[in-house]
CSV table of C-alpha atoms in Angstrom, one decimal:
chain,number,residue,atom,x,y,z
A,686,UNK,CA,108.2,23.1,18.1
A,687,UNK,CA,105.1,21.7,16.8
A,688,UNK,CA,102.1,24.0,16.9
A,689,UNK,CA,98.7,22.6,17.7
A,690,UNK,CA,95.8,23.1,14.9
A,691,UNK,CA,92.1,22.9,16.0
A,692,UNK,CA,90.6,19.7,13.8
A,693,UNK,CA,87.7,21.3,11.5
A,694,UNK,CA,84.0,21.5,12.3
A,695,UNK,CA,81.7,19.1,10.7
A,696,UNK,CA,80.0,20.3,7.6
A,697,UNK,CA,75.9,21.7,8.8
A,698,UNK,CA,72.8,19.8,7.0
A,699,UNK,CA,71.1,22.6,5.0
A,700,UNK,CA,68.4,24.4,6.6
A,701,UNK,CA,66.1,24.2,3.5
A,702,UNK,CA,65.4,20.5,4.4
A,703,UNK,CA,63.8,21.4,7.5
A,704,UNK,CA,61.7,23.7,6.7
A,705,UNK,CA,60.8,21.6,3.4
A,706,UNK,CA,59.5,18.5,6.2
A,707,UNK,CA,58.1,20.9,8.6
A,708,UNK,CA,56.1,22.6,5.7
A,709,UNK,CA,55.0,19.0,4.3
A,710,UNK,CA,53.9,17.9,7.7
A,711,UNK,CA,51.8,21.0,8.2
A,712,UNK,CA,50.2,20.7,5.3
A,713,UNK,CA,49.5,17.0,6.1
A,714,UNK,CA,47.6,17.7,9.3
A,715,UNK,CA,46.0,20.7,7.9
A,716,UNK,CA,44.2,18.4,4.8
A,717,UNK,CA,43.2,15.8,8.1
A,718,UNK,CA,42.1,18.8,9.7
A,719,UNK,CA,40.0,19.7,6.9
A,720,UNK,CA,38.7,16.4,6.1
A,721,UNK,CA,37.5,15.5,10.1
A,722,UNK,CA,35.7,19.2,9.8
A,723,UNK,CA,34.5,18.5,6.5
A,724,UNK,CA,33.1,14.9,7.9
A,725,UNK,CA,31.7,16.6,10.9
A,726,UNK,CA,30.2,19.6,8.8
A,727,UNK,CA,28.3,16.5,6.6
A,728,UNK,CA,26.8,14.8,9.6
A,729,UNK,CA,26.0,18.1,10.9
A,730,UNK,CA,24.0,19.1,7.5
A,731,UNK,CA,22.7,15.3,7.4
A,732,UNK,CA,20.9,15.6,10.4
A,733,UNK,CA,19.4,19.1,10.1
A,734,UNK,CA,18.0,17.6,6.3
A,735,UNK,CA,16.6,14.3,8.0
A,736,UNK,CA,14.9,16.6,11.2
A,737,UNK,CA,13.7,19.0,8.3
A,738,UNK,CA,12.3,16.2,5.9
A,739,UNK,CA,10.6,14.5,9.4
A,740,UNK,CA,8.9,18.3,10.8
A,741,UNK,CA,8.0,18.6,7.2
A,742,UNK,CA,6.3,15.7,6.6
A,743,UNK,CA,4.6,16.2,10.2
A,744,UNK,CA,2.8,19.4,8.7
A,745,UNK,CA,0.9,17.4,5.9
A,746,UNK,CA,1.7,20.5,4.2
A,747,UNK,CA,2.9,18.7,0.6
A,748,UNK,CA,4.6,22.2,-0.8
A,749,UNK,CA,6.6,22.2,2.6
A,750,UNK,CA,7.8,18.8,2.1
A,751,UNK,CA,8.6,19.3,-1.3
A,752,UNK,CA,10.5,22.3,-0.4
A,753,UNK,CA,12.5,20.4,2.2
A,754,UNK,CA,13.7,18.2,-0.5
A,755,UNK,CA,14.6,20.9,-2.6
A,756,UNK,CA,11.3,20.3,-5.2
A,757,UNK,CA,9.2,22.9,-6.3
A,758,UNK,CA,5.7,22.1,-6.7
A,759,UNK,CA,2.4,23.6,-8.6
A,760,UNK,CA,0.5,25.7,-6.9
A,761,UNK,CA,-2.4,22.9,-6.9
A,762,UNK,CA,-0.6,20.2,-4.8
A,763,UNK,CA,-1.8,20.1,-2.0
A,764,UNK,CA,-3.2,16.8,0.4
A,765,UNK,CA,-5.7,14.6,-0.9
A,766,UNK,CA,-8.9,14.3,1.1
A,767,UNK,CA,-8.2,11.8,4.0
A,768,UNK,CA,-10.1,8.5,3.9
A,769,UNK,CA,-12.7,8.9,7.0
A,770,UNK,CA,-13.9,5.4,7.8
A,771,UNK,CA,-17.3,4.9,8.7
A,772,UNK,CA,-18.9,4.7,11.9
A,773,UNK,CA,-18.5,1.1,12.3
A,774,UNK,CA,-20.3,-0.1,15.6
A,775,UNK,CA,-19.6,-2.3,18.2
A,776,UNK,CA,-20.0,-6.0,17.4
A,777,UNK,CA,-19.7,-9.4,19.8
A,778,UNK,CA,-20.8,-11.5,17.0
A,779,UNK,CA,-18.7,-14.3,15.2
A,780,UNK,CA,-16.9,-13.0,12.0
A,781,UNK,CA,-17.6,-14.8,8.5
A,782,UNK,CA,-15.2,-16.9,7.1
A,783,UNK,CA,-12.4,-15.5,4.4
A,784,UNK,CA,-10.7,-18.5,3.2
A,785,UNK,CA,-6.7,-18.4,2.1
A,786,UNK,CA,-6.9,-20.0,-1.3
A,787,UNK,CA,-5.9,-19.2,-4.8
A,788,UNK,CA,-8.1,-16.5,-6.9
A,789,UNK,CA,-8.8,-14.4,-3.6
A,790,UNK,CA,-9.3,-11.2,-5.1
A,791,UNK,CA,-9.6,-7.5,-2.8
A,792,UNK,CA,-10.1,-4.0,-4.1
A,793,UNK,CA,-9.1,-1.3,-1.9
A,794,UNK,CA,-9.4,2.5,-1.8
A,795,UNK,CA,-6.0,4.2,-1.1
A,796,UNK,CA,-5.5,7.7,-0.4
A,797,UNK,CA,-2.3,8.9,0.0
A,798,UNK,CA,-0.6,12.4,-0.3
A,799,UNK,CA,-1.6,13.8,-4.0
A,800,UNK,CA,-4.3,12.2,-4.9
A,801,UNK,CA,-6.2,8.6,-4.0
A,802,UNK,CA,-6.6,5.3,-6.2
A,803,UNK,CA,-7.3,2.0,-6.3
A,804,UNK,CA,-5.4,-1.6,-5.9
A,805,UNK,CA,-6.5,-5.1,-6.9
A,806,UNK,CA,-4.5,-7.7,-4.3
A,807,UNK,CA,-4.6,-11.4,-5.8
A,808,UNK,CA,-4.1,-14.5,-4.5
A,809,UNK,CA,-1.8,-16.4,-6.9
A,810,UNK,CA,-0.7,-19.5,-5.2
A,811,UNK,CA,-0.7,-21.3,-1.9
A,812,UNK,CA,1.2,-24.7,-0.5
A,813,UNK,CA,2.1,-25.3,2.4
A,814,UNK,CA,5.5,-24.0,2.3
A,815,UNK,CA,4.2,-20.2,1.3
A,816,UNK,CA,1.3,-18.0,-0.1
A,817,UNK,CA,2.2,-16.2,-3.5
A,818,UNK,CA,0.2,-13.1,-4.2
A,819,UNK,CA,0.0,-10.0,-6.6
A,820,UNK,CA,-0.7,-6.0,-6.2
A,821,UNK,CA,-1.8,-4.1,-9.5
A,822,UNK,CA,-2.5,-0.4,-9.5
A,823,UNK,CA,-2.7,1.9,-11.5
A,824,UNK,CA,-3.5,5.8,-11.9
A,825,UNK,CA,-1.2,6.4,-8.9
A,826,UNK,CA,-0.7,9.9,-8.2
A,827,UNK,CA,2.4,11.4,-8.0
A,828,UNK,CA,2.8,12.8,-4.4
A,829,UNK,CA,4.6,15.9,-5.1
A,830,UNK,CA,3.2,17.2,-8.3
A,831,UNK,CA,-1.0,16.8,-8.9
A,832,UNK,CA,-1.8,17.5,-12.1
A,833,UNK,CA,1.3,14.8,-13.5
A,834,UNK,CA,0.3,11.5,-15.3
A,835,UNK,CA,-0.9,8.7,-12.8
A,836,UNK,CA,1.5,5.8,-12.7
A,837,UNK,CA,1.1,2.3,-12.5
A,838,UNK,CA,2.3,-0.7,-10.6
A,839,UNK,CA,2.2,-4.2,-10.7
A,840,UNK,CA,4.4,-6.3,-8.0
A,841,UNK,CA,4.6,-9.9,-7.0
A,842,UNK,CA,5.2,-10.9,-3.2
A,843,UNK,CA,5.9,-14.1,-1.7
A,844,UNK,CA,4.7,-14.6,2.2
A,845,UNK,CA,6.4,-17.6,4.2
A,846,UNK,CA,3.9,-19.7,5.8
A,847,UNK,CA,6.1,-19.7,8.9
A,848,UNK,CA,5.9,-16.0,9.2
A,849,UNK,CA,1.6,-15.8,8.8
A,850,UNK,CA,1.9,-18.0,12.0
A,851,UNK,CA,4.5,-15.6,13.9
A,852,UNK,CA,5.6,-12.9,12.2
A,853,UNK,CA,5.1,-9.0,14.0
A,854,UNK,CA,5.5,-6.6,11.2
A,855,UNK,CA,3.6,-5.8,7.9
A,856,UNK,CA,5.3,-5.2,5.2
A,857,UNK,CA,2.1,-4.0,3.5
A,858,UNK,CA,3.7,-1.7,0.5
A,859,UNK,CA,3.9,-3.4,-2.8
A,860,UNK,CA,7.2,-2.1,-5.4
A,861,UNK,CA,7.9,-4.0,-8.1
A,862,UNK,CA,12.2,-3.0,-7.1
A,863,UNK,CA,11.5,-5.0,-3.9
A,864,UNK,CA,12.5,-8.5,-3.3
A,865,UNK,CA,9.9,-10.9,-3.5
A,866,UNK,CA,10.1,-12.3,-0.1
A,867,UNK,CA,10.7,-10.2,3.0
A,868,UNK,CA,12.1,-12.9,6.2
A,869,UNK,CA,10.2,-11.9,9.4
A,870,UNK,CA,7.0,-9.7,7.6
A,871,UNK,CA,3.6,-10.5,6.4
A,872,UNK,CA,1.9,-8.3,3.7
A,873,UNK,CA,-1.9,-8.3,3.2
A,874,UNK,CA,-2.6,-10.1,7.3
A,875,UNK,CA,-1.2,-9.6,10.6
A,876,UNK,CA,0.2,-12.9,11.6
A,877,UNK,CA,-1.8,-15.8,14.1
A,878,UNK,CA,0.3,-14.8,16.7
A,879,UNK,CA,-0.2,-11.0,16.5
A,880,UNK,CA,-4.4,-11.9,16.4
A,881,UNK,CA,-3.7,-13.8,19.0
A,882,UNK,CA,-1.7,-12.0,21.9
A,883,UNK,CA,-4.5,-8.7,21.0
A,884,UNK,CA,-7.4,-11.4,21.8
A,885,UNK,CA,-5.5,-13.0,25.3
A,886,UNK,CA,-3.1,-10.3,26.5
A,887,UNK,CA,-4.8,-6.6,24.7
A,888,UNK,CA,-1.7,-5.7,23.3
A,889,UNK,CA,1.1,-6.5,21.2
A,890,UNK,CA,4.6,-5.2,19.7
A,891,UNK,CA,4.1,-4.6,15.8
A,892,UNK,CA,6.1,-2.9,13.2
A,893,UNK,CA,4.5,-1.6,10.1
A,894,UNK,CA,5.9,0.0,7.2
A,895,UNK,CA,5.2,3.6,5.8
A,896,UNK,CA,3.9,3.9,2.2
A,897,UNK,CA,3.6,7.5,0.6
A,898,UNK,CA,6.2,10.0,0.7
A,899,UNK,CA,7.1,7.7,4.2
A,900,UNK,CA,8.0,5.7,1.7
A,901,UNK,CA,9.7,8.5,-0.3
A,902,UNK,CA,11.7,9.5,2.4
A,903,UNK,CA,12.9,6.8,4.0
A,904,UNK,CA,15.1,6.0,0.9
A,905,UNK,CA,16.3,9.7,1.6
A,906,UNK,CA,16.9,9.9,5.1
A,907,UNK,CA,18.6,6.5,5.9
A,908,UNK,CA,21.9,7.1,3.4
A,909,UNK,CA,21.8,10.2,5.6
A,910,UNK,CA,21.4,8.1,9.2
A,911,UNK,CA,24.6,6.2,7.4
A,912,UNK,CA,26.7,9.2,6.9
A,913,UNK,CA,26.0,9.5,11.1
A,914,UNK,CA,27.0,6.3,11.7
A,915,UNK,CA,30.1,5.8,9.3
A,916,UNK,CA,31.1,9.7,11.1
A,917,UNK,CA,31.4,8.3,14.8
A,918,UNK,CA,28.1,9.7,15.4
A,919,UNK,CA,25.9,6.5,16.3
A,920,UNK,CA,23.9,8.1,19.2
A,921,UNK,CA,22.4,10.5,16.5
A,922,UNK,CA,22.0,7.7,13.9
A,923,UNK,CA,20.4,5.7,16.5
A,924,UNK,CA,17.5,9.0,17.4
A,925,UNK,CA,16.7,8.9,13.8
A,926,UNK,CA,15.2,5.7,13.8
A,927,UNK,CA,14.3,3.9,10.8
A,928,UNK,CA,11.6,6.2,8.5
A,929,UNK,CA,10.4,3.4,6.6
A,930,UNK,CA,8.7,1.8,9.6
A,931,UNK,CA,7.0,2.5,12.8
A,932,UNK,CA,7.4,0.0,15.5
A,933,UNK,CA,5.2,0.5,18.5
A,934,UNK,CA,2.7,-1.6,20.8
A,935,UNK,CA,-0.3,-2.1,19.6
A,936,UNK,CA,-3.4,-2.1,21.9
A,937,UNK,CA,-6.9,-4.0,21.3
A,938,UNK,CA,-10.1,-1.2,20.9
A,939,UNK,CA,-13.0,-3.4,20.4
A,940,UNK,CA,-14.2,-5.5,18.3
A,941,UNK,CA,-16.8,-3.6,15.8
A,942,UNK,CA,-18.5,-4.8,12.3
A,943,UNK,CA,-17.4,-4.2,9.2
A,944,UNK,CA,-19.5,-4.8,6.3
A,945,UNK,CA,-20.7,-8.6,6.2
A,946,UNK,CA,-17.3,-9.3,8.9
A,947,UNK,CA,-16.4,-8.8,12.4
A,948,UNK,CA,-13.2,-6.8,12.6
A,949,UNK,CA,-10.4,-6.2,15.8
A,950,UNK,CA,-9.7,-2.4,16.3
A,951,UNK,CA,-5.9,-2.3,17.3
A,952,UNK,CA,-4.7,0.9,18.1
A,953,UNK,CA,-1.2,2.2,19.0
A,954,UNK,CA,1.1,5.4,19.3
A,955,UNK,CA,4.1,5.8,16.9
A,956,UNK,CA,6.2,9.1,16.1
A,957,UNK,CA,3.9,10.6,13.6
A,958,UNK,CA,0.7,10.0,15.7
A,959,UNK,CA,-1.8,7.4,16.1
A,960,UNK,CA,-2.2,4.2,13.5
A,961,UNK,CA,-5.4,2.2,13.5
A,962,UNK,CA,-5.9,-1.0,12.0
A,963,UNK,CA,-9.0,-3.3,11.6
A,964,UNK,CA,-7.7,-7.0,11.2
A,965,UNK,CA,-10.6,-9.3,10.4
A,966,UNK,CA,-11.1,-11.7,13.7
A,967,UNK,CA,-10.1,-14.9,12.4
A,968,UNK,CA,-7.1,-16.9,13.2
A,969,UNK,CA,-6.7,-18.7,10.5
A,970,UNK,CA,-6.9,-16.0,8.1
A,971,UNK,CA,-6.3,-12.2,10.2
A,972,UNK,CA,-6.7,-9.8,7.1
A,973,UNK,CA,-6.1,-6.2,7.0
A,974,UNK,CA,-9.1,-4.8,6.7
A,975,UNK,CA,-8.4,-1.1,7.1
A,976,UNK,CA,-6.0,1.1,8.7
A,977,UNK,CA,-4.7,4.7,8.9
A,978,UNK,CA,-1.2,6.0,9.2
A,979,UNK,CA,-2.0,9.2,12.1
A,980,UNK,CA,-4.1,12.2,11.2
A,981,UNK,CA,-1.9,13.3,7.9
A,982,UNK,CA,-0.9,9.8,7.1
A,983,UNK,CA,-2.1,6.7,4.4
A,984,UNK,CA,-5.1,4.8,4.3
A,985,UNK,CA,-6.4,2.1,2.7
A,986,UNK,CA,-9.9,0.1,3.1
A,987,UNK,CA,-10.9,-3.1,1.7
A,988,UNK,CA,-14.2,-2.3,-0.5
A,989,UNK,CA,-14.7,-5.6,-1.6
A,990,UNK,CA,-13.5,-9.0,-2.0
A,991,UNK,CA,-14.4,-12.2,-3.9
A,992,UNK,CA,-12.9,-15.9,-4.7
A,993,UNK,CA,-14.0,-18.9,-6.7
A,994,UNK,CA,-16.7,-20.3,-6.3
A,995,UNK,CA,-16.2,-24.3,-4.9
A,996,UNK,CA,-19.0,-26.0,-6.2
A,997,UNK,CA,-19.3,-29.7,-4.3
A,998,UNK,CA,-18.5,-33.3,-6.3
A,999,UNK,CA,-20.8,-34.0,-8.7
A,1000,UNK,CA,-22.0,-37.0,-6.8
A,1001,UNK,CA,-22.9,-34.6,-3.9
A,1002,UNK,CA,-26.6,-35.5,-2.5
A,1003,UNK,CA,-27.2,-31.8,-1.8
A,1004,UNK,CA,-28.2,-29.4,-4.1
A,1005,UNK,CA,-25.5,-27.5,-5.8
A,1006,UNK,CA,-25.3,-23.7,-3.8
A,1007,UNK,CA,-25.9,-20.8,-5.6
A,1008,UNK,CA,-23.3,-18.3,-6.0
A,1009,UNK,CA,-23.2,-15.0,-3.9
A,1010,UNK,CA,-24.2,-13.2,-7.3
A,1011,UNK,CA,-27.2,-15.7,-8.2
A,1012,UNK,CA,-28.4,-15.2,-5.3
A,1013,UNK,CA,-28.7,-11.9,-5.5
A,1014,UNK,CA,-30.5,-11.9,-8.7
A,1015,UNK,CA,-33.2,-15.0,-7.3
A,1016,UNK,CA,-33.9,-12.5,-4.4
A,1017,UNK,CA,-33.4,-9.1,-4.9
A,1018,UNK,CA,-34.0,-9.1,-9.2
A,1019,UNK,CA,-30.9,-7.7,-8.8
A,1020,UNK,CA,-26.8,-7.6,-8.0
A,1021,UNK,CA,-23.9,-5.5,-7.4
A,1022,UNK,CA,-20.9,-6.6,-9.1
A,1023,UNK,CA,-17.5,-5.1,-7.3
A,1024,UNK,CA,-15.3,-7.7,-9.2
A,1025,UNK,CA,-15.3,-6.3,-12.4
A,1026,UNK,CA,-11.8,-4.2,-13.0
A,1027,UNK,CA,-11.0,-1.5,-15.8
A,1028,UNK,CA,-8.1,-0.1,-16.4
A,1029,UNK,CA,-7.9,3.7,-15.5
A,1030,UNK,CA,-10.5,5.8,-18.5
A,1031,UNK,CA,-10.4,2.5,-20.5
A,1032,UNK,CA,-12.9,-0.2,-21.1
A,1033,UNK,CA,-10.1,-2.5,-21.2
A,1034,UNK,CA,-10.6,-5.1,-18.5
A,1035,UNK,CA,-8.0,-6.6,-16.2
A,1036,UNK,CA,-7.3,-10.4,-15.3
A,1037,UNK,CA,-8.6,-10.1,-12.2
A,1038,UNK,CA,-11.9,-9.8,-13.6
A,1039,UNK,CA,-11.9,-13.5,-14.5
A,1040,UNK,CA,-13.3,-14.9,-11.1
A,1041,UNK,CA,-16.3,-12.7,-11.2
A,1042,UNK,CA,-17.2,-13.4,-15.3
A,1043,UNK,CA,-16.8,-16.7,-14.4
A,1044,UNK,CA,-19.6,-16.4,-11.7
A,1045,UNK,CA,-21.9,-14.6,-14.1
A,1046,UNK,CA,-21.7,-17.1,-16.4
A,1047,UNK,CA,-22.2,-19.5,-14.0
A,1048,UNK,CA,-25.6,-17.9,-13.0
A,1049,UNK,CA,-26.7,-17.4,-16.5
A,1050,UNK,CA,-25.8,-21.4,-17.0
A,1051,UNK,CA,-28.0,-22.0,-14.2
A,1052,UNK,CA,-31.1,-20.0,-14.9
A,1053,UNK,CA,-31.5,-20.1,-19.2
A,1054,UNK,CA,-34.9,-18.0,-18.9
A,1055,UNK,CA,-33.2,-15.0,-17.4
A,1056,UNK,CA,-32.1,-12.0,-19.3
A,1057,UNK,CA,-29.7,-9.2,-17.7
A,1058,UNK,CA,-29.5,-5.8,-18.5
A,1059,UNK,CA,-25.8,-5.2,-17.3
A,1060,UNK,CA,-25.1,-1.0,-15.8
A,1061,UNK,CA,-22.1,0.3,-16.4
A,1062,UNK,CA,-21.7,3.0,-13.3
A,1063,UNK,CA,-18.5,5.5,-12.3
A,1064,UNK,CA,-17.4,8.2,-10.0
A,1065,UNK,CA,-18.3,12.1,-10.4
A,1066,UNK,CA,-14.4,12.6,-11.7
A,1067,UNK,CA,-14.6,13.8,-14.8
A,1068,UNK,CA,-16.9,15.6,-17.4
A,1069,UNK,CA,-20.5,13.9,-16.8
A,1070,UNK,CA,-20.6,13.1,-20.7
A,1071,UNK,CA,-17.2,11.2,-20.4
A,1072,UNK,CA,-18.6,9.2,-17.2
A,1073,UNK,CA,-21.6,8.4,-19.5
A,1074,UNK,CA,-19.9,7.1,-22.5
A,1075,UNK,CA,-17.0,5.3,-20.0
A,1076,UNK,CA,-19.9,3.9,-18.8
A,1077,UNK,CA,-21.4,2.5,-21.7
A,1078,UNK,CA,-18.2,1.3,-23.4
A,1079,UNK,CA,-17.3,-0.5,-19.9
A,1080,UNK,CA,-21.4,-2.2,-19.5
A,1081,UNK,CA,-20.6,-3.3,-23.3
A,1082,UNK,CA,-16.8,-4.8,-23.2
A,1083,UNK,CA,-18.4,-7.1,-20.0
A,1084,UNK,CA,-21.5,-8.2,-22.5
A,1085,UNK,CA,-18.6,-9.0,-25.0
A,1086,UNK,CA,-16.5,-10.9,-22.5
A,1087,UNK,CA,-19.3,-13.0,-21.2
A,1088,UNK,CA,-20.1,-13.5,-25.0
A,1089,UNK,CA,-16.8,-14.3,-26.6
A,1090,UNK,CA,-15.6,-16.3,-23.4
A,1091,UNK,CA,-18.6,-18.3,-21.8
A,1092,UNK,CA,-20.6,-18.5,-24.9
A,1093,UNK,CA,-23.5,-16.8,-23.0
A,1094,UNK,CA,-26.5,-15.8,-25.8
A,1095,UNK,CA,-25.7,-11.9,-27.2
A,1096,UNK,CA,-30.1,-11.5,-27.2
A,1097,UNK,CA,-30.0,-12.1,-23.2
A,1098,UNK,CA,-27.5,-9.5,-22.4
A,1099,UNK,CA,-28.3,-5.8,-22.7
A,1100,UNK,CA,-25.7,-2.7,-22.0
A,1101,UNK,CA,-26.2,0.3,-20.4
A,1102,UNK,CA,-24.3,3.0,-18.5
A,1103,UNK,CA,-25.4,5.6,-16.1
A,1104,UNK,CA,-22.1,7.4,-15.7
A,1105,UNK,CA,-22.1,8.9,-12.0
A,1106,UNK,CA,-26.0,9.9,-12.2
A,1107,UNK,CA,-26.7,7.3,-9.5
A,1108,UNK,CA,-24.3,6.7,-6.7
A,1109,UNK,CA,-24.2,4.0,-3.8
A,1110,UNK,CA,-22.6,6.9,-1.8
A,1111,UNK,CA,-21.3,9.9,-1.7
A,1112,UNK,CA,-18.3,10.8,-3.9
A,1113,UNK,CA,-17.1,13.3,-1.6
A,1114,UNK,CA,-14.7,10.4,0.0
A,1115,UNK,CA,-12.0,8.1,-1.1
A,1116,UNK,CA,-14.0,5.0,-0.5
A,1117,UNK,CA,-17.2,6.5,-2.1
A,1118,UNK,CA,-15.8,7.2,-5.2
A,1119,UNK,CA,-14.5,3.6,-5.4
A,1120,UNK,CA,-17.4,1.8,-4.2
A,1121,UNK,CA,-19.5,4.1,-6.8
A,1122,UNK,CA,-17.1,2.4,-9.5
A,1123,UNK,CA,-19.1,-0.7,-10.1
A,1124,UNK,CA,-21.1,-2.6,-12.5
A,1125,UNK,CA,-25.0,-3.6,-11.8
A,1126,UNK,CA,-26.9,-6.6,-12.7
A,1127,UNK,CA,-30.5,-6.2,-13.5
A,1128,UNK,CA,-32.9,-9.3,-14.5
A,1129,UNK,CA,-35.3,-8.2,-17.2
């Protein structure tokens, strides 16, 4: 008989295996776990810096800001004195005339967070195709530490033709890092458009951009709006807006005068508080005369501005037209010159300077029998012997310039400075410290 034997049981896998794949796996969604938390825990952190940065900057507290950036500053930085703008009153007259050509030249006072300065815009070239023009600045004070060297900037910027006609945003910030042409922006003038819908309709959409620590901080909090957006989190990318601009609609005030022009006041709301702007009324040409970024922000006003001096063909039966500054001296005996630019605590004059020594000469040409005595006159910043001799060494380097370059007779040309002993206006604000900067001609 033939017994029956049970065939054997298939060998088991080993255990070990298993436990080696669960383990793997674990430890696979545990490092996914970790980096969706850690993702989550960035965006998280991201948007409590940008909302600190923003309630910071809201504060116009600089040692807050600083703080919220993680710099620590001196005990003396603190806010520069705002730039007040006059009382300038109502006006219905007809604005003069600034013409777009090449050799425009503007100074404006510019106070910012830190400290306040001065720019020279310039007018380099114009076609028809585009406007070229320059900013150079230079003691420009570092926003979060006072008593720190001034530094200085000189940019380039290129403006479409197409977009003065149409553009609604001003891109009014000069960096020498930026490109030179910025699609869709103007940079020294609203756009015709923008005059014209505040003159028709009263209002207008604009976007300007934010100078200062705005500035500052918008290269800090849009990497962090990015980490938002590259986390899932667009919704709170989106609420942070963009910090390097302020869009909002801008609303007509009036029309009031500013010094020798008829200005529009446009007015609107953005995040960080009110922003006024005075554009000069004038289609062809709708300037940026003034404006102030809310109660804590920038501001910057024209304090002067010159260009050559067309004189008409030769064969011209009208008398040739004295310049601005000749006329001056025929009727007053006297002229204040605003185009005359120094470096900062140097005698050492800039190019821009060339329109203006140009127009004195041109006067002196005119007129052989007069003799000048040139005044040399600063701010009260500084030790009143250092304005004195600044003075001085500024009246004589424009006696040498007008000597060496236009040939004009050393015996009718005599220096003097007066340091800050007599201002125009008080020094106590942005623009009367720069307008107190100036060199006076006196006929002798």
């Amino acid at each position: 008989m033939t017994q029956a034997t049970t065939p054997a049981a298939p060998p088991q896998k080993s255990s070990s295996t298993t436990k080696i794949l669960l383990t793997c796996l674990t430890l696979i969604l545990l490092c996914l776990l970790a980096v969706l938390g850690s993702c989550f825990y960035v965006a998280y952190r991201a948007k409590k810096k940008a909302d600190e940065i923003r309630e910071a900057y809201k504060t116009g507290d600089v040692d807050k800001i600083a703080r919220s950036v993680g710099i620590e500053t001196t005990e003396s930085s603190k806010v520069s004195q705002s730039l007040d703008f006059p009382d300038w009153k109502p006006s219905d007259g007809a604005s003069a005339k600034i013409p777009v050509v090449s050799g425009l030249t503007a100074v404006c006072a510019v106070a910012q967070f830190g400290g306040d300065y001065q720019s020279v815009m310039r007018i380099l070239n114009v076609t028809p195709e585009d406007v070229s023009l320059s900013v150079r600045a230079d003691n420009i004070p570092n926003p979060l530490q006072k008593g720190a060297e001034g530094g200085t900037v000189y940019a380039t910027r290129t403006v479409r033709a197409e977009d003065m006609r149409t553009a609604h945003e001003l891109q009014e910030w000069f960096n020498p890092n930026h490109p030179d042409t910025f699609e869709g922006t103007t940079a020294v003038s609203a756009s015709r458009e923008v005059l014209s819908e505040l003159r028709n309709k009263g209002e207008t959409q604009f976007t300007f951009g934010l100078g200062g620590l705005k500035g500052l901080f918008g290269s800090l909090v849009n990497p962090i709006g990015e980490v938002l957006r590259q986390t899932g989190q667009q919704e709170q990318a989106k609420s942070m807006g963009t910090p390097g601009k302020a869009t909002c609609t801008l609303k007509r005030v009036g029309d009031v005068a500013f010094p020798a022009l008829i200005n529009l006041h446009a007015q609107c709301t953005a995040d960080d508080g009110v922003a006024d702007f005075y554009f000069l009324d004038d289609l062809d040409n709708p300037a940026v005369l003034a404006f102030k970024l809310g109660d804590s922000g920038d501001a910057v006003e024209v304090i002067s501005i010159a260009y050559p001096f067309e004189k008409p063909p030769a064969k011209a039966p009208t008398p040739i037209a004295a310049s601005n500054i000749e006329k001056q001296l025929e009727e007053k005996g006297k002229a204040e010159v605003y185009g005359i630019y120094f470096d900062f605590g140097s005698d050492k004059m800039k190019p821009e300077s060339d329109i203006v020594l140009r127009e004195i000469a041109s006067a002196l040409d005119h007129n052989p029998a007069w003799r000048l005595r040139v005044e040399g006159h600063t701010d009260n910043k500084g030790a009143d012997a250092y304005n004195m001799e600044l003075s001085q060494r500024r009246a004589a380097a424009v006696k040498k310039a007008l000597m060496t370059r236009y040939h004009i007779d050393e015996s009718r040309l005599t220096p003097q400075g007066f340091g800050a002993t007599r201002p125009k206006e008080s020094n106590d604000s942005v623009a009367g410290r720069a307008r107190n900067r100036r060199v006076e001609l006196v006929r002798l």
